[in-house]
Amino acid sequence: MNGRELSAPSCTVETPTLAHVAALAGVSPATASRVINGTARVSPRARSRVEEAVQRLGYVRHRAAPADRRSGSIAAVVCEDDARVFTDQFFARLFSGVRRELGDERELVVLIVGRSGRWGTVAEYLRGGRADGVLLISAHGAPAMALRQTGVPVLLAGRPLWTTPLPYVDADNRGGARTAVDYLLKCGRQTIGTIAGPPDRAVGVDRLAGYRAAVGDAGLPTSGLITYGDLHQASGEHAMNRLLDRRPDIDAVLCASDQMAVGALRALRRTGRRVPDDVAVVGFDDSPIAGRVRPRLTTVRRPIEDMGVRMARELLGRIAGDAPVGQGVVLNTKLIIRDSA
Amino acid sequence: MNGRELSAPSCTVETPTLAHVAALAGVSPATASRVINGTARVSPRARSRVEEAVQRLGYVRHRAAPADRRSGSIAAVVCEDDARVFTDQFFARLFSGVRRELGDERELVVLIVGRSGRWGTVAEYLRGGRADGVLLISAHGAPAMALRQTGVPVLLAGRPLWTTPLPYVDADNRGGARTAVDYLLKCGRQTIGTIAGPPDRAVGVDRLAGYRAAVGDAGLPTSGLITYGDLHQASGEHAMNRLLDRRPDIDAVLCASDQMAVGALRALRRTGRRVPDDVAVVGFDDSPIAGRVRPRLTTVRRPIEDMGVRMARELLGRIAGDAPVGQGVVLNTKLIIRDSA
């Protein structure tokens, strides 16, 4: 079989391979590979012949066979609006952990598709890029169907709130919130409120559940003491004002993010309340701002880099065919005591 | 021709189409399309048959024909390390402009590939995702070769420093630096230094060139007055210390970024110099920190959202086949006078 046969109307190509491309282009497979990988100099003539052959055959490099799996990539799909992705340190820290664990073995390509990303398009990118595995971040809903088509392991960042068998890595948000409330109780606080996160996200639901469990176990009521924010500063300020309106006797507040805690500090300052003397404030995440704001925030540390490392490790394990042990891996959080509580 | 022929060893499939997939799977093209797009419910049996057919045929949806080009996506490829991408507001602002101009017509998928991204892999993602066009951001070098394979228009963010015929959209960095220095001269400053950006980036090279031109035209020397930073705060502080060591008589400094200007303010404060009385400081970009720091920064505004809008518009024009007018589009900058100069 030579290249010319490939261009004839009758052929035996079901899935065009690099060898087919090389044959049609009349170059060596090594040359075709160099053109396709863009890794070395090739004569313009050879390049254009290879490019033409690629186009004619509809050649797309496929997911590597087990033997050369090392050449594949890992895709991280972020379903979040740019404005948040590009300002929230969470992503930088998570991917720093992922890259550290991947090392040079596999390339990481991050796809940001927005909250309204069309899953068909995403799946096509993933197939084309022959991802060996997918880390799915901030996905709110059921993209699993489209992703399953890519036929590669998928791992979620954070516990999914929808029904899915997909594995995930998360921090112990519930346990962290519980520990924080227990600490506030031990400090003698009696009227503990919370500024919870969005109810459509695990960090919202699970941190609130931890708060409820701890306050309930202590036999204290929560009436008028629960409010919600979007995890950002301004919403924390508004929410704190609402709490103060409803319960002027509040003496502690657990915020589902450090940013909201910073907003709460501002609202408390404006009403002349001292932190922590009058009202103790606990944040969540231990993001950089927690140590910079005054008073410095007592907060629940979420091990974000470690989550990235663990996500990469779990995904690589599934790619290698390791049998999964349970659906979720939950990493410990830690209460960091500073000045605000 | 029916589906079974397709699975026989001899066939006529050069580029498998949706119709081939449907035929091989024994379902209607509409059903095959629904599975591939992940857009609607399909029976598990039909789905698995379609998925099997996709795999056997090596089917990848190709770039749409002109008639339904609207269904394609635009890819923005960012060749920058995560740590910078996820903390620099530049990207959020640029993509906000891009999305505004794209509207609902085309989806934007942002690919972050790191500085060491392998271009073969990137090209495969782009082909698979059948991008109609590519915005290339922070690319330092010659990925054009690999991207050309994708056969779609490519547009650069920022003037390239390597030889390429690729079109670009940039801000007038040179003119902005010139205007800033002219303003300092008009204010009576005589010993004007600069903290330039990296010499391998257009914002470094062009802003320095504008500084040199303005100082040179005024007949003033630049000896000991030029130093470099990496655009971040700490490097601005170090660079300002170097300038003060070499030229304690310095009375003004143009910084190639607001972040470096903030670092310079800190160094000046530490040596007891007043800003702007002793030393005038001008930043670059007019990023959010410029209005927050004290004294508030006089700075050269780069119209980042407008750059995003214009990039999208230029790219859409090229996709539509409009004849390009020149290689580069350069948007005006504007000197914003606040308190530091």
Coordinates of C-alpha atoms in Angstrom, one line a residue, chain B residues 21-322:
Chain B
V21 CA -21.5 7.5 12.6
A22 CA -25.3 7.4 12.5
A23 CA -25.3 4.7 9.8
L24 CA -22.8 2.5 11.7
A25 CA -24.7 2.9 14.9
G26 CA -28.0 2.2 13.2
V27 CA -29.6 5.4 14.5
S28 CA -30.8 8.5 12.9
P29 CA -28.3 11.4 12.3
A30 CA -30.5 13.5 14.7
T31 CA -30.0 10.9 17.4
A32 CA -26.3 10.6 16.7
S33 CA -26.0 14.4 16.9
R34 CA -27.8 14.5 20.2
V35 CA -25.4 12.0 21.7
I36 CA -22.4 13.8 20.3
N37 CA -23.6 17.2 21.5
G38 CA -24.8 15.9 24.8
T39 CA -27.8 18.1 24.4
A40 CA -30.8 15.8 25.0
R41 CA -31.9 12.5 26.4
V42 CA -31.1 9.4 24.4
S43 CA -31.6 5.8 25.3
P44 CA -28.6 4.2 26.9
R45 CA -28.6 1.6 24.1
A46 CA -28.5 4.2 21.4
R47 CA -25.9 6.2 23.2
S48 CA -23.5 3.3 23.6
R49 CA -23.9 2.4 19.9
V50 CA -23.2 5.9 18.8
E51 CA -20.2 6.1 21.2
E52 CA -18.9 2.8 19.8
A53 CA -19.3 4.1 16.2
V54 CA -17.5 7.4 17.1
Q55 CA -14.6 5.4 18.4
R56 CA -14.4 2.9 15.6
L57 CA -14.6 5.6 12.9
G58 CA -12.3 8.0 14.7
Y59 CA -15.0 10.6 14.2
V60 CA -14.3 14.1 15.3
R61 CA -16.6 16.9 14.4
H62 CA -14.9 19.1 12.0
R63 CA -14.8 22.8 11.5
A64 CA -18.2 23.8 10.3
A65 CA -18.8 24.7 6.7
P66 CA -19.5 28.4 6.1
A67 CA -23.3 27.9 6.3
D68 CA -23.3 26.9 10.0
R69 CA -20.1 28.6 11.1
R70 CA -22.1 30.2 13.9
S71 CA -21.9 27.0 15.8
G72 CA -18.1 27.2 16.1
S73 CA -16.1 28.4 19.0
I74 CA -13.3 31.0 19.5
A75 CA -10.3 29.7 21.4
A76 CA -8.1 32.0 23.5
V77 CA -4.8 30.4 24.1
V78 CA -2.9 31.8 27.1
C79 CA 0.8 30.9 27.3
E80 CA 1.5 32.0 30.8
D81 CA 2.0 30.3 34.2
D82 CA -1.1 29.8 36.3
A83 CA 0.2 31.8 39.2
R84 CA 0.3 34.9 37.0
V85 CA -2.9 34.2 35.0
F86 CA -5.0 33.7 38.0
T87 CA -3.9 36.8 39.9
D88 CA -3.5 39.4 37.1
Q89 CA -6.7 41.3 36.4
F90 CA -5.5 41.9 32.9
F91 CA -6.9 38.5 31.8
A92 CA -10.3 39.0 33.4
R93 CA -10.6 42.4 31.8
L94 CA -9.4 41.3 28.4
F95 CA -11.8 38.4 28.2
S96 CA -14.6 40.5 29.5
G97 CA -14.1 42.6 26.4
V98 CA -13.8 39.6 24.1
R99 CA -17.0 38.0 25.4
R100 CA -18.9 41.3 25.2
E101 CA -18.1 41.5 21.5
L102 CA -18.7 37.8 20.7
G103 CA -22.1 38.0 22.4
D104 CA -24.1 34.8 21.9
E105 CA -22.8 34.2 18.4
R106 CA -19.8 32.2 19.4
E107 CA -18.6 30.5 22.5
L108 CA -15.3 31.4 24.0
V109 CA -13.1 28.7 25.3
V110 CA -9.9 29.8 27.1
L111 CA -7.0 27.3 27.1
I112 CA -4.3 28.0 29.6
V113 CA -1.2 26.0 28.5
G114 CA 1.6 27.4 30.6
R115 CA 4.7 28.9 29.2
S116 CA 6.1 25.5 28.3
G117 CA 2.9 24.4 26.5
R118 CA 3.6 21.8 23.8
W119 CA 2.2 23.3 20.7
G120 CA 1.4 20.0 19.1
T121 CA -1.0 19.3 22.0
V122 CA -2.5 22.8 21.8
A123 CA -3.1 22.4 18.0
E124 CA -4.9 19.1 18.6
Y125 CA -7.2 20.7 21.2
L126 CA -8.0 23.5 18.7
R127 CA -8.6 21.1 15.9
G128 CA -10.8 18.9 18.0
G129 CA -12.8 21.8 19.3
R130 CA -13.0 23.0 15.7
A131 CA -12.2 26.6 16.7
D132 CA -13.2 29.1 14.1
G133 CA -10.4 31.4 15.2
V134 CA -7.7 31.7 17.8
L135 CA -6.7 34.6 20.1
L136 CA -3.1 34.0 21.1
I137 CA -2.1 35.6 24.4
S138 CA 1.4 35.9 26.0
A139 CA 3.0 33.7 23.4
H140 CA 6.7 34.2 23.5
G141 CA 8.1 32.6 20.4
A142 CA 7.1 30.7 17.3
P143 CA 4.0 28.6 17.9
A144 CA 2.6 30.0 14.6
M145 CA 3.8 26.9 12.8
A146 CA 1.8 24.5 14.9
L147 CA -1.2 26.8 14.9
R148 CA -1.2 27.2 11.1
Q149 CA -2.0 23.5 10.9
T150 CA -5.4 24.3 12.5
G151 CA -6.1 26.3 9.4
V152 CA -8.0 29.0 11.2
P153 CA -7.3 32.8 11.7
V154 CA -5.0 33.6 14.5
L155 CA -4.8 37.0 16.2
L156 CA -2.2 38.1 18.8
A157 CA -2.7 40.1 21.9
G158 CA 0.2 42.5 21.9
R159 CA 2.8 43.3 19.3
P160 CA 4.9 40.1 18.7
L161 CA 8.7 40.5 19.2
W162 CA 9.4 37.6 16.8
T163 CA 9.1 37.7 13.1
T164 CA 5.6 36.7 12.1
P165 CA 3.0 37.9 9.7
L166 CA 0.2 37.3 12.3
P167 CA -2.0 40.2 13.0
Y168 CA -2.2 41.8 16.4
V169 CA -4.1 44.2 18.6
D170 CA -2.1 46.3 21.1
A171 CA -2.2 49.5 23.1
D172 CA 0.2 52.3 22.2
N173 CA 2.8 51.5 24.8
R174 CA 5.5 53.6 23.2
G175 CA 3.2 56.7 22.8
G176 CA 1.9 56.3 26.4
A177 CA 5.4 56.2 27.8
R178 CA 6.3 59.3 25.7
T179 CA 3.3 61.2 27.0
A180 CA 4.2 60.4 30.6
V181 CA 7.8 61.6 30.3
D182 CA 6.7 64.7 28.4
Y183 CA 4.3 65.4 31.3
L184 CA 7.1 64.9 33.9
L185 CA 9.3 67.3 31.9
K186 CA 6.6 69.9 31.8
C187 CA 6.3 69.6 35.6
G188 CA 10.0 70.6 35.7
R189 CA 11.5 67.2 36.4
Q190 CA 15.1 66.9 35.2
T191 CA 16.4 63.5 36.3
I192 CA 13.9 61.1 35.1
G193 CA 14.5 57.4 35.5
T194 CA 12.6 54.3 34.5
I195 CA 11.8 50.9 35.8
A196 CA 11.3 49.0 32.5
G197 CA 9.5 45.7 32.0
P198 CA 11.1 42.5 30.7
P199 CA 13.0 43.0 27.5
D200 CA 11.4 39.9 26.0
R201 CA 7.9 41.4 26.1
A202 CA 6.5 44.2 24.0
V203 CA 5.3 46.0 27.1
G204 CA 8.9 46.0 28.2
V205 CA 10.5 47.0 24.9
D206 CA 7.9 49.5 23.7
R207 CA 7.5 51.4 27.0
L208 CA 11.2 51.7 27.3
A209 CA 11.5 52.9 23.8
G210 CA 8.9 55.7 24.5
Y211 CA 10.9 56.7 27.6
R212 CA 14.2 56.8 25.7
A213 CA 12.7 58.8 22.8
A214 CA 11.1 61.5 25.1
V215 CA 14.2 61.9 27.3
G216 CA 16.4 61.9 24.3
D217 CA 14.3 64.6 22.5
A218 CA 14.6 66.7 25.6
G219 CA 18.4 66.5 25.4
L220 CA 18.7 64.8 28.8
P221 CA 21.0 61.9 29.6
T222 CA 19.8 58.5 30.8
S223 CA 23.0 57.3 32.4
G224 CA 22.3 55.2 35.5
L225 CA 18.6 55.9 35.1
I226 CA 17.3 52.8 33.4
T227 CA 16.6 49.6 35.4
Y228 CA 14.4 46.5 34.9
G229 CA 11.8 44.6 36.7
D230 CA 9.4 41.7 36.1
L231 CA 6.3 43.9 36.4
H232 CA 5.5 42.7 39.9
Q233 CA 5.6 44.8 43.1
A234 CA 8.7 43.3 44.7
S235 CA 10.8 43.9 41.6
G236 CA 9.7 47.5 41.5
E237 CA 10.9 48.0 45.1
H238 CA 14.3 46.4 44.3
A239 CA 14.7 48.4 41.1
M240 CA 13.8 51.7 42.9
N241 CA 16.5 50.9 45.5
R242 CA 19.0 50.3 42.7
L243 CA 18.1 53.6 41.0
L244 CA 18.4 55.5 44.3
D245 CA 21.9 53.9 44.9
R246 CA 23.1 55.0 41.4
R247 CA 21.4 58.3 41.1
P248 CA 20.4 59.7 44.5
D249 CA 19.5 62.9 42.6
I250 CA 16.6 61.2 40.7
D251 CA 13.4 63.3 40.8
A252 CA 11.0 61.2 38.8
V253 CA 10.5 57.6 37.7
L254 CA 8.3 56.0 35.1
C255 CA 7.4 52.5 36.0
A256 CA 6.3 50.0 33.3
S257 CA 3.5 48.7 35.5
D258 CA 1.4 50.0 38.4
Q259 CA 2.5 47.1 40.5
M260 CA 6.1 48.1 40.1
A261 CA 5.1 51.7 40.9
V262 CA 3.6 50.5 44.2
G263 CA 6.9 48.8 45.0
A264 CA 8.8 52.0 44.1
L265 CA 6.6 54.0 46.4
R266 CA 7.5 51.7 49.2
A267 CA 11.3 52.0 48.5
L268 CA 10.9 55.8 48.4
R269 CA 9.0 55.9 51.7
R270 CA 11.7 53.8 53.3
T271 CA 14.4 56.3 52.3
G272 CA 12.4 59.2 53.6
R273 CA 11.6 60.7 50.2
R274 CA 8.2 62.3 49.7
V275 CA 6.1 61.5 46.6
P276 CA 5.6 63.6 44.5
D277 CA 7.5 66.4 46.2
D278 CA 11.0 64.8 46.1
V279 CA 10.3 62.1 43.5
A280 CA 7.4 61.9 41.1
V281 CA 6.1 58.4 40.3
V282 CA 4.2 57.4 37.2
G283 CA 2.7 53.9 36.7
F284 CA 1.4 52.1 33.7
D285 CA -1.9 50.3 33.0
D286 CA -4.3 52.0 35.4
S287 CA -5.1 48.8 37.1
P288 CA -7.4 48.8 40.1
I289 CA -4.5 49.3 42.6
A290 CA -3.6 52.6 41.0
G291 CA -6.6 54.3 42.6
R292 CA -6.3 52.4 45.9
V293 CA -2.7 53.0 46.9
R294 CA -1.6 56.2 48.7
P295 CA -0.6 58.5 47.1
R296 CA -2.9 57.5 44.3
L297 CA -0.9 56.8 41.2
T298 CA -0.6 58.9 38.2
T299 CA -0.5 56.3 35.4
V300 CA -0.9 55.5 31.7
R301 CA -4.2 53.9 31.1
R302 CA -4.2 50.9 28.8
P303 CA -7.7 50.2 27.4
I304 CA -7.7 46.5 28.2
E305 CA -11.5 45.8 27.8
D306 CA -11.4 47.8 24.5
M307 CA -8.4 45.6 23.4
G308 CA -10.5 42.6 24.1
V309 CA -13.5 44.0 22.1
R310 CA -11.2 44.9 19.2
M311 CA -9.4 41.6 19.2
A312 CA -12.8 39.8 18.9
R313 CA -13.9 42.1 16.2
E314 CA -10.7 41.8 14.1
L315 CA -10.8 38.0 14.5
L316 CA -14.4 37.7 13.5
G317 CA -13.6 39.9 10.5
R318 CA -10.9 37.6 9.4
I319 CA -13.1 34.6 9.9
A320 CA -15.7 36.2 7.7
G321 CA -13.0 36.7 5.1
D322 CA -12.6 40.5 5.3

